[in-house]
Structure formats: C-alpha cells, structure tokens
Coordinates of C-alpha atoms and ligand atoms in Angstrom, one line a residue:
X1 CA 104.7 76.1 116.5
X2 CA 101.1 76.0 116.5
X3 CA 100.4 78.2 119.7
X4 CA 103.4 80.1 119.1
X5 CA 101.6 81.5 115.9
X6 CA 98.4 82.1 117.7
X7 CA 97.6 85.6 118.1
X8 CA 100.1 86.7 115.7
X9 CA 98.4 85.9 112.6
X10 CA 95.1 87.5 111.7
X11 CA 91.8 85.1 111.1
X12 CA 92.8 85.3 107.2
X13 CA 96.2 83.6 108.3
X14 CA 95.2 80.3 106.7
X15 CA 94.2 81.6 103.3
X16 CA 97.9 82.7 103.2
X17 CA 99.3 79.3 104.0
X18 CA 96.7 77.5 101.8
X19 CA 96.2 78.1 98.2
X20 CA 92.7 76.6 98.2
X21 CA 91.3 78.5 101.1
X22 CA 89.6 81.6 100.7
X23 CA 88.9 84.1 103.2
X24 CA 86.4 86.5 104.6
X25 CA 87.6 89.4 103.0
X26 CA 90.6 90.9 101.0
X27 CA 92.9 93.3 102.3
X28 CA 92.7 96.8 100.6
X29 CA 95.8 99.0 100.0
X30 CA 94.3 102.2 100.9
X31 CA 97.6 104.5 100.5
X32 CA 101.2 104.4 99.6
X33 CA 103.5 106.3 102.2
X34 CA 100.6 108.4 103.5
X35 CA 99.1 109.2 100.1
X36 CA 95.3 107.8 99.6
X37 CA 95.3 105.9 96.4
X38 CA 92.0 107.4 94.9
X39 CA 93.8 110.9 95.4
X40 CA 96.7 110.1 93.6
X41 CA 94.8 109.0 90.6
X42 CA 92.5 112.0 90.9
X43 CA 95.5 114.6 90.9
X44 CA 97.9 112.7 88.4
X45 CA 95.5 110.4 86.2
X46 CA 94.9 107.0 85.5
X47 CA 96.8 104.5 85.3
X48 CA 99.6 105.9 87.1
X49 CA 103.1 104.2 88.0
X50 CA 104.0 105.2 91.7
X51 CA 107.3 104.8 93.1
X52 CA 108.1 105.0 96.9
X53 CA 111.4 106.4 97.6
X54 CA 111.1 105.4 101.3
X55 CA 110.7 101.9 100.3
X56 CA 113.8 102.0 97.6
X57 CA 116.0 103.6 99.9
X58 CA 115.3 101.0 102.7
X59 CA 115.6 98.0 100.3
X60 CA 119.0 99.3 98.8
X61 CA 120.2 100.2 102.4
X62 CA 119.0 96.7 103.9
X63 CA 120.8 94.7 101.2
X64 CA 124.1 97.0 101.4
X65 CA 124.3 96.5 105.2
X66 CA 123.3 92.8 104.9
X67 CA 126.3 92.2 102.2
X68 CA 128.8 94.9 104.3
X69 CA 128.5 93.4 107.4
X70 CA 129.6 90.0 106.4
X71 CA 132.0 91.4 103.9
X72 CA 133.1 94.7 103.7
X73 CA 134.9 94.7 100.3
X74 CA 131.0 94.6 98.7
X75 CA 130.0 97.3 96.2
X76 CA 126.9 97.6 94.0
X77 CA 126.2 98.7 90.7
X78 CA 122.9 99.7 89.5
X79 CA 121.2 97.8 86.6
X80 CA 119.9 100.2 84.6
X81 CA 117.9 97.8 82.5
X82 CA 115.8 96.9 85.6
X83 CA 114.7 100.3 85.8
X84 CA 116.5 103.2 84.1
X85 CA 114.2 106.2 85.4
X86 CA 116.3 109.1 86.1
X87 CA 115.0 109.7 89.5
X88 CA 115.5 105.8 90.5
X89 CA 119.3 105.9 89.0
X90 CA 119.8 109.0 91.0
X91 CA 118.6 108.0 94.2
X92 CA 120.7 104.9 94.3
X93 CA 123.7 107.1 93.2
X94 CA 123.0 108.9 96.6
X95 CA 123.0 105.7 98.2
X96 CA 126.7 104.7 96.7
X97 CA 125.5 102.4 93.7
X98 CA 127.6 102.8 90.4
X99 CA 125.9 101.9 87.2
X100 CA 125.6 98.8 85.2
X101 CA 124.7 99.2 81.8
X102 CA 123.9 97.1 78.8
X103 CA 123.4 99.1 76.0
X104 CA 124.5 102.3 73.9
X105 CA 121.4 104.1 75.2
X106 CA 122.1 103.1 78.8
X107 CA 125.7 104.0 78.7
X108 CA 124.6 107.7 77.2
X109 CA 121.8 107.7 80.0
X110 CA 124.4 107.0 82.7
X111 CA 127.0 109.6 81.3
X112 CA 124.4 112.2 81.2
X113 CA 123.1 111.7 84.7
X114 CA 126.7 112.3 85.7
X115 CA 128.2 108.9 86.6
X116 CA 131.9 109.2 85.4
X117 CA 133.1 106.3 82.9
X118 CA 135.2 104.8 85.9
X119 CA 131.7 104.5 87.7
X120 CA 130.1 102.3 84.7
X121 CA 130.3 98.6 84.4
X122 CA 129.4 97.8 80.8
X123 CA 127.7 94.4 80.4
X124 CA 125.7 92.9 77.5
X125 CA 126.5 90.7 74.3
X126 CA 126.5 93.7 71.8
X127 CA 128.2 97.0 72.4
X128 CA 128.5 98.8 69.1
X129 CA 131.8 100.1 68.1
X130 CA 131.3 103.8 68.6
X131 CA 130.0 103.4 72.1
X132 CA 133.1 101.0 73.1
X133 CA 135.6 103.6 71.7
X134 CA 133.6 106.3 74.1
X135 CA 133.8 103.5 76.9
X136 CA 137.5 103.2 76.4
X137 CA 138.2 106.7 76.3
X138 CA 136.2 107.2 79.4
X139 CA 137.5 104.3 81.3
X140 CA 134.6 102.3 81.7
X141 CA 134.9 98.5 83.0
X142 CA 133.9 96.6 79.9
X143 CA 132.8 92.8 80.9
X144 CA 133.7 91.4 77.6
X145 CA 131.1 88.8 76.3
X146 CA 132.4 87.0 73.5
X147 CA 135.4 86.5 71.3
X148 CA 134.2 88.6 68.5
X149 CA 134.0 91.6 71.1
X150 CA 137.7 90.6 72.7
X151 CA 139.0 91.2 68.9
X152 CA 137.4 94.5 68.6
X153 CA 138.5 95.7 72.0
X154 CA 142.0 94.5 71.3
X155 CA 142.1 96.5 68.4
X156 CA 140.7 99.4 69.8
X157 CA 143.2 99.6 72.8
X158 CA 146.4 98.8 70.6
X159 CA 149.3 100.5 71.8
X160 CA 147.9 102.1 74.8
X161 CA 150.3 103.1 77.5
X162 CA 148.1 102.6 80.6
X163 CA 146.5 99.2 80.2
X164 CA 142.6 99.1 80.5
X165 CA 140.8 97.1 82.9
X166 CA 138.6 94.9 81.7
X167 CA 136.1 92.1 82.9
X168 CA 134.9 88.8 81.3
X169 CA 131.7 87.4 81.5
X170 CA 131.5 83.9 82.4
X171 CA 128.4 81.2 82.3
X172 CA 128.7 78.4 84.3
X173 CA 126.3 75.9 86.0
X174 CA 125.3 76.8 89.4
X175 CA 122.7 74.2 89.9
X176 CA 119.5 76.2 88.4
X177 CA 117.6 75.5 85.4
X178 CA 117.6 76.7 82.7
X179 CA 121.5 77.6 82.7
X180 CA 122.0 81.1 81.1
X181 CA 124.3 79.9 78.3
X182 CA 123.8 82.8 75.9
X183 CA 126.2 85.2 77.7
X184 CA 129.8 85.2 78.1
X185 CA 132.7 82.7 78.0
X186 CA 131.8 79.0 79.1
X187 CA 133.5 77.9 82.1
X188 CA 133.1 74.1 82.1
X189 CA 135.5 73.7 78.9
X190 CA 138.1 75.9 79.7
X191 CA 136.9 78.6 77.0
X192 CA 136.6 81.2 80.1
X193 CA 140.4 80.5 81.1
X194 CA 141.6 80.9 77.4
X195 CA 140.1 84.3 77.2
X196 CA 141.5 84.9 80.4
X197 CA 144.8 83.9 79.3
X198 CA 144.7 86.0 76.3
X199 CA 143.6 89.2 78.2
X200 CA 146.7 88.6 80.8
X201 CA 149.0 88.2 77.8
X202 CA 147.9 91.7 76.5
X203 CA 149.7 94.5 77.5
X204 CA 147.2 96.9 76.7
X205 CA 144.8 95.0 79.0
X206 CA 144.1 94.1 82.5
X207 CA 141.8 91.7 83.7
X208 CA 140.1 93.3 86.7
X209 CA 137.1 91.5 87.2
X210 CA 135.2 87.9 86.7
X211 CA 131.6 88.3 86.2
X212 CA 128.6 86.0 86.2
X213 CA 124.9 86.7 86.0
X214 CA 123.0 83.3 86.8
X215 CA 119.4 84.1 85.8
X216 CA 116.7 86.5 87.6
X217 CA 114.3 85.8 90.8
X218 CA 116.9 82.9 91.7
X219 CA 115.1 81.6 94.9
X220 CA 117.8 79.4 95.7
X221 CA 120.6 80.9 97.9
X222 CA 122.9 77.7 97.5
X223 CA 123.2 78.7 93.6
X224 CA 125.0 81.9 94.3
X225 CA 127.3 79.8 96.6
X226 CA 128.1 77.5 93.8
X227 CA 128.6 80.4 91.8
X228 CA 130.8 82.0 93.8
X229 CA 133.1 79.0 94.3
X230 CA 133.1 78.2 90.6
X231 CA 134.3 81.8 89.9
X232 CA 136.8 81.5 92.7
X233 CA 138.3 78.5 91.2
X234 CA 138.5 80.4 87.8
X235 CA 140.4 83.0 89.8
X236 CA 142.9 80.4 91.3
X237 CA 143.4 78.5 88.0
X238 CA 144.2 82.1 86.2
X239 CA 146.5 82.8 89.0
X240 CA 148.4 79.4 89.1
X241 CA 148.6 79.1 85.2
X242 CA 149.0 82.7 84.3
X243 CA 150.4 84.5 87.3
X244 CA 147.7 87.0 87.4
X245 CA 145.3 87.2 90.4
X246 CA 141.9 88.9 89.4
X247 CA 141.1 91.9 91.8
X248 CA 137.2 91.8 91.6
X249 CA 134.2 88.9 91.8
X250 CA 131.0 90.4 90.5
X251 CA 128.2 88.2 90.9
X252 CA 125.5 90.1 89.0
X253 CA 121.8 90.4 90.0
X254 CA 119.0 88.1 90.2
X255 CA 118.1 88.1 93.8
X256 CA 114.3 87.7 94.0
X257 CA 111.9 90.4 95.3
X258 CA 108.8 89.8 97.3
X259 CA 106.7 88.4 94.5
X260 CA 105.4 85.3 93.2
X261 CA 105.3 83.5 90.2
X262 CA 101.7 82.2 88.5
X263 CA 100.8 79.0 90.4
X264 CA 102.9 79.7 93.4
X265 CA 101.1 79.7 96.9
X266 CA 101.7 82.6 98.9
X267 CA 102.6 84.7 100.5
X268 CA 105.9 86.0 99.3
X269 CA 107.4 86.6 102.3
X270 CA 107.5 82.7 103.2
X271 CA 108.6 81.6 99.8
X272 CA 111.4 84.2 99.0
X273 CA 114.3 83.7 101.1
X274 CA 115.7 86.8 103.0
X275 CA 118.5 88.7 101.5
X276 CA 120.5 87.5 104.5
X277 CA 120.3 84.0 102.7
X278 CA 122.1 85.2 100.0
X279 CA 124.6 87.4 101.5
X280 CA 125.7 84.3 103.7
X281 CA 125.9 81.8 100.7
X282 CA 128.1 84.4 98.8
X283 CA 130.4 85.7 101.6
X284 CA 130.8 82.3 103.6
X285 CA 132.8 81.2 100.6
X286 CA 134.6 84.3 100.3
X287 CA 135.3 84.7 104.0
X288 CA 137.2 81.4 104.2
X289 CA 140.0 82.9 101.9
X290 CA 143.1 84.3 103.8
X291 CA 142.2 88.2 104.3
X292 CA 144.8 89.2 101.7
X293 CA 143.5 87.0 99.0
X294 CA 139.9 88.1 99.6
X295 CA 138.6 89.8 96.1
X296 CA 136.3 92.8 95.8
X297 CA 132.7 91.6 95.5
X298 CA 130.5 93.6 93.6
X299 CA 126.5 93.0 92.9
X300 CA 124.4 94.0 90.4
X301 CA 121.2 93.4 92.1
X302 CA 118.2 95.2 90.3
X303 CA 114.8 93.2 90.9
X304 CA 115.3 92.8 94.5
X305 CA 116.2 96.6 95.2
X306 CA 113.6 98.3 93.1
X307 CA 110.2 95.8 92.6
X308 CA 108.4 96.7 95.8
X309 CA 109.1 100.3 95.5
X310 CA 106.8 100.3 92.3
X311 CA 102.8 100.3 92.3
X312 CA 100.8 100.5 89.2
X313 CA 97.4 102.2 89.8
X314 CA 94.6 101.1 87.5
X315 CA 91.0 102.3 87.4
X316 CA 88.0 99.4 86.7
X317 CA 86.3 101.0 83.5
X318 CA 84.0 98.0 82.8
X319 CA 82.1 94.8 84.8
X320 CA 81.4 92.0 82.6
X321 CA 80.0 88.5 83.8
X322 CA 81.4 85.3 82.7
X323 CA 78.5 83.4 81.9
X324 CA 79.7 80.0 82.2
X325 CA 77.0 77.5 81.2
X326 CA 76.9 74.3 83.6
X327 CA 76.1 70.9 82.0
X328 CA 73.6 69.0 84.4
X329 CA 75.1 66.7 86.5
X330 CA 73.6 63.4 85.4
X331 CA 75.1 63.7 82.0
X332 CA 78.6 63.7 83.0
X333 CA 81.0 61.1 84.1
X334 CA 82.2 61.3 87.5
X335 CA 85.4 62.4 86.4
X336 CA 83.9 65.2 84.3
X337 CA 81.7 66.2 87.2
X338 CA 84.6 66.4 89.4
X339 CA 86.4 68.5 86.5
X340 CA 83.5 70.9 86.3
X341 CA 83.2 71.6 90.1
X342 CA 87.0 72.4 89.9
X343 CA 86.2 74.6 86.9
X344 CA 83.4 76.1 89.3
X345 CA 86.4 77.8 90.9
X346 CA 86.7 79.7 87.4
X347 CA 85.9 83.6 87.7
X348 CA 82.7 84.6 88.0
X349 CA 83.1 88.0 87.0
X350 CA 85.7 90.0 85.3
X351 CA 86.9 93.5 84.9
X352 CA 88.2 95.6 82.3
X353 CA 90.8 97.8 84.0
X354 CA 92.5 101.0 82.3
X355 CA 95.8 99.4 82.2
X356 CA 97.0 96.2 80.6
X357 CA 100.2 94.1 79.5
X358 CA 101.6 97.2 77.5
X359 CA 102.5 98.5 80.9
X360 CA 102.8 95.2 82.8
X361 CA 104.8 92.9 80.5
X362 CA 106.1 91.0 83.4
X363 CA 102.3 89.6 84.0
X364 CA 102.7 86.9 81.9
X365 CA 105.2 85.3 84.6
X366 CA 104.4 87.3 87.9
X367 CA 101.3 87.1 90.0
X368 CA 100.9 90.3 91.1
X369 CA 99.2 91.3 94.2
X370 CA 96.1 93.2 93.1
X371 CA 93.9 95.1 95.8
X372 CA 91.0 97.3 95.9
X373 CA 91.8 100.7 97.4
X374 CA 88.6 101.1 99.5
X375 CA 87.1 98.9 102.3
X376 CA 84.2 96.8 100.4
X377 CA 82.1 94.9 102.7
X378 CA 81.4 92.0 100.8
X379 CA 82.9 88.4 100.4
X380 CA 85.5 88.3 97.7
X381 CA 84.6 86.1 94.8
X382 CA 87.2 84.7 91.7
X383 CA 87.7 87.5 89.5
X384 CA 89.5 88.3 86.6
X385 CA 91.2 91.4 85.5
X386 CA 91.6 92.2 82.1
X387 CA 93.6 95.0 80.5
X388 CA 92.4 97.7 78.0
X389 CA 94.3 96.3 75.0
X390 CA 92.4 94.9 71.8
X391 CA 94.2 91.5 72.8
X392 CA 92.9 88.5 74.1
X393 CA 96.0 87.9 75.6
X394 CA 95.6 91.2 77.8
X395 CA 95.0 89.8 81.2
X396 CA 96.5 91.2 84.4
X397 CA 95.3 88.0 86.7
X398 CA 93.3 85.3 85.5
X399 CA 91.8 84.6 88.9
X400 CA 92.1 86.7 91.8
X401 CA 89.7 86.9 94.8
X402 CA 88.2 90.5 94.8
X403 CA 85.1 92.0 96.5
X404 CA 82.5 93.3 93.8
X405 CA 84.1 96.6 92.1
X406 CA 82.5 99.1 90.9
X407 CA 83.6 101.2 87.7
X408 CA 86.1 103.9 89.0
X409 CA 87.2 101.8 91.7
X410 CA 91.0 102.2 91.7
X411 CA 93.1 98.9 92.3
X412 CA 96.8 98.8 93.0
X413 CA 98.8 96.2 91.2
X414 CA 102.1 95.5 93.3
X415 CA 105.2 94.8 93.0
X416 CA 105.9 96.2 89.6
X417 CA 109.0 98.4 90.0
X418 CA 111.4 96.0 88.2
X419 CA 111.4 95.9 84.3
X420 CA 107.5 97.0 83.8
X421 CA 108.4 100.7 83.0
X422 CA 111.4 99.9 80.9
X423 CA 109.5 97.2 78.8
X424 CA 105.9 99.1 78.4
X425 CA 105.2 99.7 74.9
X426 CA 103.5 102.5 73.4
X427 CA 100.8 100.1 71.6
X428 CA 97.3 101.9 70.9
X429 CA 97.9 104.1 74.1
X430 CA 99.6 106.6 75.9
X431 CA 102.2 105.7 78.4
X432 CA 101.1 106.9 81.7
X433 CA 102.5 109.7 84.3
X434 CA 105.1 108.4 86.7
X435 CA 105.0 110.0 90.5
X436 CA 107.8 109.4 92.8
X437 CA 106.7 110.0 96.8
X438 CA 109.4 111.4 98.4
X439 CA 110.7 110.6 102.1
X440 CA 108.2 113.2 103.5
X441 CA 105.6 111.7 101.7
X442 CA 105.0 114.5 98.9
X443 CA 104.3 112.9 95.6
X444 CA 106.1 114.6 92.7
X445 CA 105.4 114.0 88.9
X446 CA 108.6 112.6 87.6
X447 CA 107.4 111.9 84.1
X448 CA 104.3 113.2 82.7
X449 CA 101.8 111.0 80.6
X450 CA 102.7 111.3 77.0
X451 CA 100.7 113.3 74.5
X452 CA 100.1 112.5 70.8
X453 CA 103.0 114.8 70.0
X454 CA 105.5 113.0 72.3
X455 CA 104.6 109.6 70.3
X456 CA 105.0 110.7 67.2
X457 CA 107.7 113.5 67.2
X458 CA 110.2 111.6 65.0
X459 CA 107.8 110.5 62.7
X460 CA 108.1 112.1 59.3
X461 CA 105.4 112.3 56.6
X462 CA 106.4 112.5 52.7
X463 CA 105.2 115.9 51.7
X464 CA 103.4 113.9 48.8
X465 CA 101.1 111.9 51.8
X466 CA 100.0 115.1 53.1
X467 CA 96.4 116.1 53.4
X468 CA 96.1 119.3 52.1
Ligands
PLP501 C1 119.5 92.3 84.3 C2 120.9 92.4 84.6 C3 121.0 92.4 86.1 C4 120.0 92.8 87.1 O1 119.3 91.5 87.2 P1 118.1 91.6 88.5 O2 117.2 90.2 88.3 O3 117.1 92.7 88.1 O4 118.6 91.4 89.8 C5 122.4 92.5 86.6 N1 123.4 92.3 85.7 C6 123.1 91.8 84.2 C7 124.5 91.5 83.6 C8 122.0 91.7 83.8 O5 122.0 91.5 82.3

C-alpha cells in the first residue's frame, strides 16, 4: 500500500492526509481553462464569478453515464435553486436535462428559457395559486407537498377530461441526521400512502411520481439505498392496496461535490465518495426488480453537477497583523500552557479581500479551497481571509495556510458554483460580474456587475421627499 503510493504523490502529500501537517508550499491556481487568473480580473473586474463550461459539461456527462450505464431509464432535472443563471440552465438543457423548480420565480424563468411545461418538475412547499393554475394549464409535473396543496390542486383540476400527472413528495428516514421532515408527506405513519390513495381515487389526477429529497452534501451512498428501498416499498403498497403502479421514482438531489465542511480533513477527493457509489446504491435496488416492473428513475442533482464549475476570484485589498499577546509560560498552568501552544496555531496574519459572505453565503458551512494565483517563494503561515463587509462575521476562511500575500494579489475561491450566486445578496455593495469560459477557453461576460441604477431601479421616492 505504502510502496504503491510512492512516486504517485508529491512531497506535500502528507499534508493532504494529515490535518496537523503543514507543507513547504501552498499550491497556486494560475489559470482557469487556459485563462490566467490575473488577466480575467484585469479584463472583467474584481471580485468576479467564473464558470467553466468544460467542467460543468464534464460533471453532467459523467453523472449521466454513471447512472445510465447501470440503469438506462434514468433522467435528470436541473435544480434551478442550486444555480439558475440562464447560461448554466441552458448548458444543462443541451445535455438533456429538464427543469426542476421550487417557486413562481423559477417556474417563470424556466418557461422564459424555453422549457416546455411538460419539461418542468415543480417542487417546493409553497406554490402560489396563480402559478399553480399556469403550471396545470401547461402540463408541468407538480410534486405535491402537503394536504392543503392537494386540496387546492383538486379544486383547480375538477372536471378535467384528461387526468393531470402529479407526484407526491415523501419524507422518510434514510439513516442520516437530521431527517428533513419539513417537506412532503410522512412515510412512516402512513400519511404518504393516504395521500397517494386519495390521488388514485381522483379521476382528475394520475399519480406519476414518488419523490423524496433527503438532504444536501450527503456523504453516505447507503442513505440513497435506504431511500430507494423505502420508496419502492411505498410503491408496492400503493400497487397492492390501491391497484395503481406508480411509474416514476424521483430521488431528488443531495450528491456531494468535491468540497469540504469546516473541520473536515481533506483532500475532498479522498473524503467524498465518487458518483458511481451513489449510482450503485440506487440502481442495485432497482435492478433487482423484474425488468417490466422497473420504474423510471429521475434525479435532481444540483450541487454535484455545478459546484466545481464555479470559482470566485477576489483581490487582496489590505493586510493586517493579528498582534496576539503571549502570556509568559511561568505564570500558566501546564494545561493552559499547552492550550496556548495550540492557540499559537491561530492566524498570524489576516487579509481583507474585496469579496465576502455577501457573495459566499455558504462559507458558513463549507471550507473553500483558497489559492494564490502566482508562485510565491515563501513558506505558508496560518492566515485569515476577511471579506469586505462591515460585519465581524464576514470571514471567508478563519484559518488557511497561505504564503505572504500582497495588495492586489488575486485569490481563487473554489468550489463555489452551487448556491452562492443565487444566495448572494446586495448588501452595501454591488454584486459582481459573472463570466462563462466556453469549451474553447474563451471567456464571455454572462452578467455585468451591478450599477446603482440596477440596484435601485424598483425604488420609488415619494415626491415630497425629493431633494429639490
Ligand atoms: C435543493 C433541491 C435539489 C438539489 O439539491 P442539491 O443538494 O443541490 O443536489 C433537488 N431537489 C429538491 C426538491 C431540492 O429542494
């Protein structure tokens, strides 16, 4: 085992395996798909979101193949809430994805992008009446979340000649904690089967899909095996008791990207199971059924597909020391002395970057990879990266080993393609430009940075308050 690794790992490899080891250097990231990082910032400004079309398509194709090879009846729906940039949605559309939306905004966006109603899966705990009416009219697949929504959908579909295909969202214990019980009908107490029975009896509706989404960044493929078994058991019960065989199982999203949570030792590639492990867990269960009884499998994977395609580039705008005072050892108990040695690992230097948690909402959970964009011939020291907001909680990394940086140094923060753009907020600053690098390595602006006019376009100032 050890000899097998010799020669295949660089001298820094011990650092990768040992949380407490510190290497001789921090790897830099010089370019994205052939574009030098400082040049991207020089052309498009800083901070800057950058998406790699090459990486996005690769991730999508890899996931598609992993499932289709094992289970040909697999299809994918793109989770708009993970990233709803038009370019991202349309790239996935080209890759064969339909749309998965959770709100009126996302539904309207999907339609405006050219997804037909029948190419939209409509999830979420609240679908306002006006958008339900439109979605029913346009033949979207509604995944019903609760009894009140079922009541409303029954009212809106009363007297239909053609039954409307619908699904139900189910929550179940797949073995991971916390169990997401906010969404859908409970499996364990029979609620899901009661909802299914009511739909089966309604001539205006046809129960097409059983859906669950067990969480996000799920590191245990076994959880999906459990979820698949439980949804299949529900499907069997509905078949047996209500004589309707549900056509489709939708296992939602939640597959992890190559990312780490705070406190996890990396590298991510060694912690995060490959997509094939998830494909095995789900399809082994389905493939045990006789071929004619096998359901359609739908997946709504978001994070796994898009996270690694996204980078945030941010520039250092100020350098600060930490100035931690040291207590003399003699005046400390042995325990406190040790504690202080550990605290000695605290950042020695801190930096202010021009991007913060306004653009990286998920920095609260995820330990992003932060890298310089040039070779710096100095040993790394524990450093802290603050964002640019006037808030103490605005920290991108509490502690990260970096060589000494200078003002103007550009850092890449990765992977940030999932959720960050959608959740970024316009708080005291403009949201930055977004660039897509196409498969030939050409960068193209897909969203310019906001201006004052963009931000306050919808504001109305009462005439009596206007400065004259
Ligand atoms: C958020 C969400 C997804 C996508 O989740 P990821 O963790 O990004 O894969 C899929 N389905 C539903 C219903 C969701 O709410």
